[in-house]
Amino acid sequence: PAAYLQWRRFVFFDSPPLKEPPGPDGAGGKPPPPPPGIAVCDAGRGSPPPGDIPGGGGAGRFGPPPPRRGGAGRGVAVRLPPPALFPPRPAFVCLNSPPHMEGQIWFLPRSLHPPRFQAYKLRVTHLYQLKQHSILVSVGEDEEGINPLVKVWNLEKRDGGNPLCTRIFPAIPGNKPTVVSCLTVHENLNFMAIGFADGSVVLTKGDITRDRHSKTQVLHEGSYPVTGLAFRQSGKTTHLFVATTENIQSYMLSVKDYPHLELDTHGCGLRCSSLSDPSQDLQFVVAGNECVYLYQPDERGPCFAFEGQKLIVHWCRGYLVIVSKDPFTGAGGTPPSSEFAGNEAQHSDTPPLNIYDLCNKFIAYSSVFDDIVDVLAEWGSLPPPTRDGKIHVLQEKDTPPKLEACQSMLFRKNLFETPPNLAKSHHLDSDGLSEIFRQYGDHLYNKGNHDGAIQQYIRTIGKLEPSYVIRKFLDAQRIHNLTAYLQTLHLQSLANADHTTLLLNCYTKLKDSSKLEEFIKTSESEVRFDVETAIKVLRQAGYYSHAVYLAEKHAHHEWYLKIQLEDIKNYQEALRYIGKLPFDQAESNMKRYGKILMHHVPNETTELLKILCPPPQPSGDNEDPGMLEAPPANSEEFIPVFANNSRELKAFLEHMTEVQADSPQGVYDTLLELRLQNWAHERDEQVKDKLHDEALTLLKSGRFQTVFDKALVLCQMHNFKDGVLYLYEQGKLPPPIMHYHMQNEQYKKVIEVCELYGDQEACLWEQALGYFARKEEDCKEYIAAVLKHIENKNLMPPLLVVQTLAHNSTATLSVIKDYLINKLQKQSRQIEQDEQRIQKYREETTRIRQEIEELKASPKIFQKTKCSICTSALELPSVHFLCGHSFHQHCFESYSESDSECPTCMPENRKVMDMIRAQEQKRDLHDQFQHQLKCSNDGFSVVADYFGRGAPPKLTLITDLPSGKAAPPLEAGLQRELLIHTKPPP
C-alpha cells in the first residue's frame, strides 16, 4: 500500500465566498441561508438536491440515513460544465423542521432561492438523481413504522405544479419490513438496487419508471448490513458491487442467474464507498479505517494507506474526496505542517476534508469544515454543506496556475514526474507538456546535469525547435549528449539533411563504428534520414565501406560508382555492379565511367559492352521480358569509351558487325578507319595483305553507299589505292578512275576506261590523247588507238589533234599520217556531197522561179478530166486550183477545210508553214542555239541552219586596230582552249 504521508501536498482548490448571483438590477449580495434541517443530499442536473428527516431522526445504529448511492457521501461539487449549459434545475433537499416542512424535497438552484414540493407525509431518507436523465428516485415514509416507499419522479413533467411521480412501490425485501440503507440506479434506467439493514439487496430490472415493464427480486441476502451499492458498465457487461460491513461482493447482471464473486472479507461503513471514473478503470472504491481499497469486478486492485476513521468517501473527476475524523495520525494528532496546506485552522476534533489524486499520488487539497453533512459535485465546484447551515464552495484552479505553483519546488526537490503526470491527467495538450520538459531540461542544464537535461530535451522533440537544443551541446565535451538527441530525432523521422550531417559527424568524431553501423543498417522501411546526405558525409569522413553500403542498399548507383572508382579504386567491383543494374541505368553509367574502366580493365569492360549492345530479337526468341521492353543500346555512342584502346575498339566493332548487320553507320566508318590504320602501319607483308583484304572486304560490304565521300577520304588519307579505285568505280566517276590509272601509268587501263565510259564522257578520249602526248616514252600504239576512236566519233578537230601531239617529242608524223589522210578523204567526200546538194537545190530553185513567173504572166490551162478526190470524170460544176488539182464541187465541199486551199496540197503546205513559223519563233533563242551548238557533232551545220532561217548570231567584228600596233598572235594553249569550248561534245 502507498502511504499518504509520503505524498506532496498542494492547494489546487480555492474557496471563494458564496454570493447570490446578481438580479435583474445587477445587485447581488449575501446568499440566503440553505433550508434548515438538511438530512440527505444528491447532485442534480444543474443543482444539488438536499432532503430532510423530521426531528433530525437517524437510521438506528447506522447513524444518519445516507443521502445517495447507499451512503456515498453527503455532498460534493466539482468542475462540471458551466451552469449556463444546464437549465436552472434545482437540487433536492429534505427538511426536518419546522414541522410543516416535513417530508419535503427542496430544489436548490444556483440562485440559492430554493423551491420545494411535498414528496412524503413524514420524511425523506434517500435521494438519487440520474446524471443523464431528468429522473429523481427517492425513498421515504408516508406513515409511522418501517414502511419505506420508493418513488420515481419525472422532473420534466408536472402534476399540479409538482414533478410527476411515475411510479410508487414499497421497499421491502420479501415479507419482512426493514430499514433502507442505500440506493443506486443504473443510468440506462433498466436497473435499480436497494440495500437494507438486514443484509438484503433488492434488484429491479426493466424500466424503473413503470410498474408493468419491470421485475423486482431479492438479489442478495446476508447477515451484515449493506453499506454501499454501485453499478459498473463495461461494454455490454453490467456488474453490481455490493459492500457490507464485513465483505465486498460483485454480481454479473448481464448473465442469467447473476453469478457473484466475493472480492474481500472486510467491508466499510455507510457513505464510505464510491465508483471511480474511467481514469481509474471504473473501480469500486472502499474506504476502511486503515486503507482505501480499489476493486475490479473479478479481483481486488491497489490500496492506499489513508489512516483514520472515514466518514464520507466521494469520487469526482479523478479525485478521491475523503472526510475523516483524524486524517493524519488516526488518533487525533496534530497534522504535519506543509507549505501547501490550506489557510483554515486545523484542529484534531474537527473532521478535515482531503482531496487525493491517486494517479499522480499527491494531495490536491486539505482543509477542515465543521460538521460536514455531505459532499456534492455541482455548479462547476465542490459545495460541501455543513450542519450549521453553511455551504462552502471549493473551486478547482486552472491547470497553468497549478503547474506554476508546484513546478519550481518540485524541480528543486528532483520530483519532476509530478508536473507532467498532472498535465496529462488534466488533458494538457502536447505543447504544454513540451514546455514543461523544456523548462526542466533548462533547469538540469544550468545545474550541469547534461545527461539528465538531454533526456528531457528528447521528450520535446516534435514541438521544440531542434536548433535550440543543438546549440547548447555543440561543445566537443558534450558530443555524446548531442548524439543521443540526434538519434532520437531521426527515429521519429523529424530530422532534415543538416541533422543527418551533424549526427554522422558526431559518430565519426567519436569513432563509434558500432553506432554508425547500427544507424545506417536499418531496414529500408525504417530509414529516417536523408540517404544522399549520409553518403556524402561518410565519404568525406573516409568511411568508404559504410558509404558504399548505403549507396548499394538504397540504389544510389551514381554515388556507389563514384566511391568505388574515385576513392576505393575497385574497378572490378564497379564493373560488376554496373552489370547488375537495369538496362537504362547500366547504359548511362557506362557512358559516364566507361573511359576509366576501359583504362584499367579493358577486356572486362569490352565484354560488358558487348552484352549491353545485343542485336534486336523477335519477341518469341527472347525469354527475358525486361530485355523486350528496353531497346538495345546504340553501339555507336560507346565508341568514345575506347579512347587510346584501338585493339579493344576493333574487337568490339567487329563483334557488333557480326551480331548486328544493321549496326549504325558510325560503327562501320570507325571500323574501316581502324583497319586502314592497321594496314598502313603494318610492316609484316603477310599480315599487311590480310589487313588489306579485310579493309577491301569491308568496303565491298555495301555499307558505305550513303557515306561515299567519307570512305573515299579515309582511303585517300591512308593511300589505300585499291579502295580508292573501288569507290571510284562504285560511284561511276570515269575522270577520277582514269586519273588514278594515269598516276599509276597503267596505259591499258586508261584505254579500257575510255572504251568503257567514252560514250558517256567524250572528253575522256581527249584527256587520254593529251596524257599520251605528254609521255616521252614510246606510246604510239596507244596514241593510234585513241586517234582511231576520235576519228570514228569525230571528237576533235584535226588542228587540235595536231597541236596536242606537237608536245610529244617521240610522236612523229607517221603516227597521225593515217588519221590525217582519212580525215582529209572524209572531208573531200563531204565536200563533194555538199556541192551536189547545192547544185540540186539551185536547179530546183530555178524551176520553181520559172513556174512562178509562168503563173504570173501566162494563162493556166486546166486539162484534168478526173476529180483528184474521187478519181471520177469531172462534171460541172467543178473547182480548179493553180497547183493543177481539180475537184467536183460536192467533193471539194465535203473534204475541204478552207475555201482557198487545195485539199490535196494542204498537208504539205501546212508543214512548210509550220517550219516557217518555228523558224520565226526561234530567231532570238540564243540559249537554245548555244545548246544545239554544244551538243551537235558538226557545229558548222548548226550555224548554217540558223543562217538559213534568217537569224544569224550577232557578231562583233574588229576591223581596225590602233595605229602602230599589230594583233598579237594567240598562244598555242589559248588556241587549244578556244577550240575545245567551241567544239560540241558528243
Short mmCIF file of C-alpha atoms in Angstrom, two decimals, residues 70 201 220 224-230 239-251 259-270 272-275 283-288 291-301:
data_model
loop_
_atom_site.label_atom_id
_atom_site.label_comp_id
_atom_site.label_asym_id
_atom_site.label_seq_id
_atom_site.Cartn_x
_atom_site.Cartn_y
_atom_site.Cartn_z
CA GLY A 70 -26.05 3.88 -0.31
CA VAL A 201 -30.34 -6.30 -1.74
CA HIS A 220 -28.56 -10.79 -2.17
CA TYR A 224 -24.46 -7.99 7.59
CA PRO A 225 -26.00 -4.61 6.76
CA VAL A 226 -25.50 -3.35 3.20
CA THR A 227 -23.50 -0.11 3.27
CA GLY A 228 -22.78 0.57 -0.39
CA LEU A 229 -24.01 -0.22 -3.94
CA ALA A 230 -22.64 0.77 -7.36
CA HIS A 239 -21.77 -5.56 -12.74
CA LEU A 240 -23.18 -4.58 -9.36
CA PHE A 241 -20.80 -4.01 -6.45
CA VAL A 242 -22.27 -4.76 -3.01
CA ALA A 243 -20.49 -3.56 0.14
CA THR A 244 -21.44 -4.64 3.61
CA THR A 245 -19.85 -4.05 6.96
CA GLU A 246 -17.93 -7.33 6.63
CA ASN A 247 -17.28 -8.10 2.93
CA ILE A 248 -17.27 -6.88 -0.68
CA GLN A 249 -19.01 -8.78 -3.49
CA SER A 250 -19.69 -8.30 -7.20
CA TYR A 251 -22.65 -9.61 -9.25
CA PRO A 259 -23.24 -15.18 -10.70
CA HIS A 260 -21.37 -13.41 -7.92
CA LEU A 261 -17.86 -13.32 -6.53
CA GLU A 262 -16.62 -12.34 -3.08
CA LEU A 263 -13.80 -9.82 -3.56
CA ASP A 264 -12.75 -9.22 0.05
CA THR A 265 -13.59 -10.28 3.60
CA HIS A 266 -13.76 -6.84 5.17
CA GLY A 267 -16.24 -4.11 4.37
CA CYS A 268 -16.89 -0.47 5.18
CA GLY A 269 -19.34 1.86 6.83
CA LEU A 270 -22.15 3.89 5.32
CA CYS A 272 -17.59 5.06 2.65
CA SER A 273 -17.74 3.57 -0.87
CA SER A 274 -17.97 5.04 -4.36
CA LEU A 275 -17.33 4.19 -8.02
CA GLN A 283 -13.09 0.60 -9.92
CA PHE A 284 -15.15 0.28 -6.75
CA VAL A 285 -13.56 2.43 -4.03
CA VAL A 286 -13.98 1.21 -0.46
CA ALA A 287 -12.55 3.21 2.47
CA GLY A 288 -11.66 1.38 5.67
CA CYS A 291 -6.62 1.80 3.91
CA VAL A 292 -8.59 2.69 0.84
CA TYR A 293 -9.13 -0.30 -1.48
CA LEU A 294 -9.96 -0.36 -5.18
CA TYR A 295 -11.79 -3.34 -6.69
CA GLN A 296 -12.31 -4.72 -10.17
CA PRO A 297 -15.34 -6.95 -10.80
CA ASP A 298 -13.15 -10.05 -10.51
CA GLU A 299 -10.32 -9.04 -8.16
CA ARG A 300 -9.01 -6.51 -5.68
CA GLY A 301 -6.82 -3.77 -7.10
#
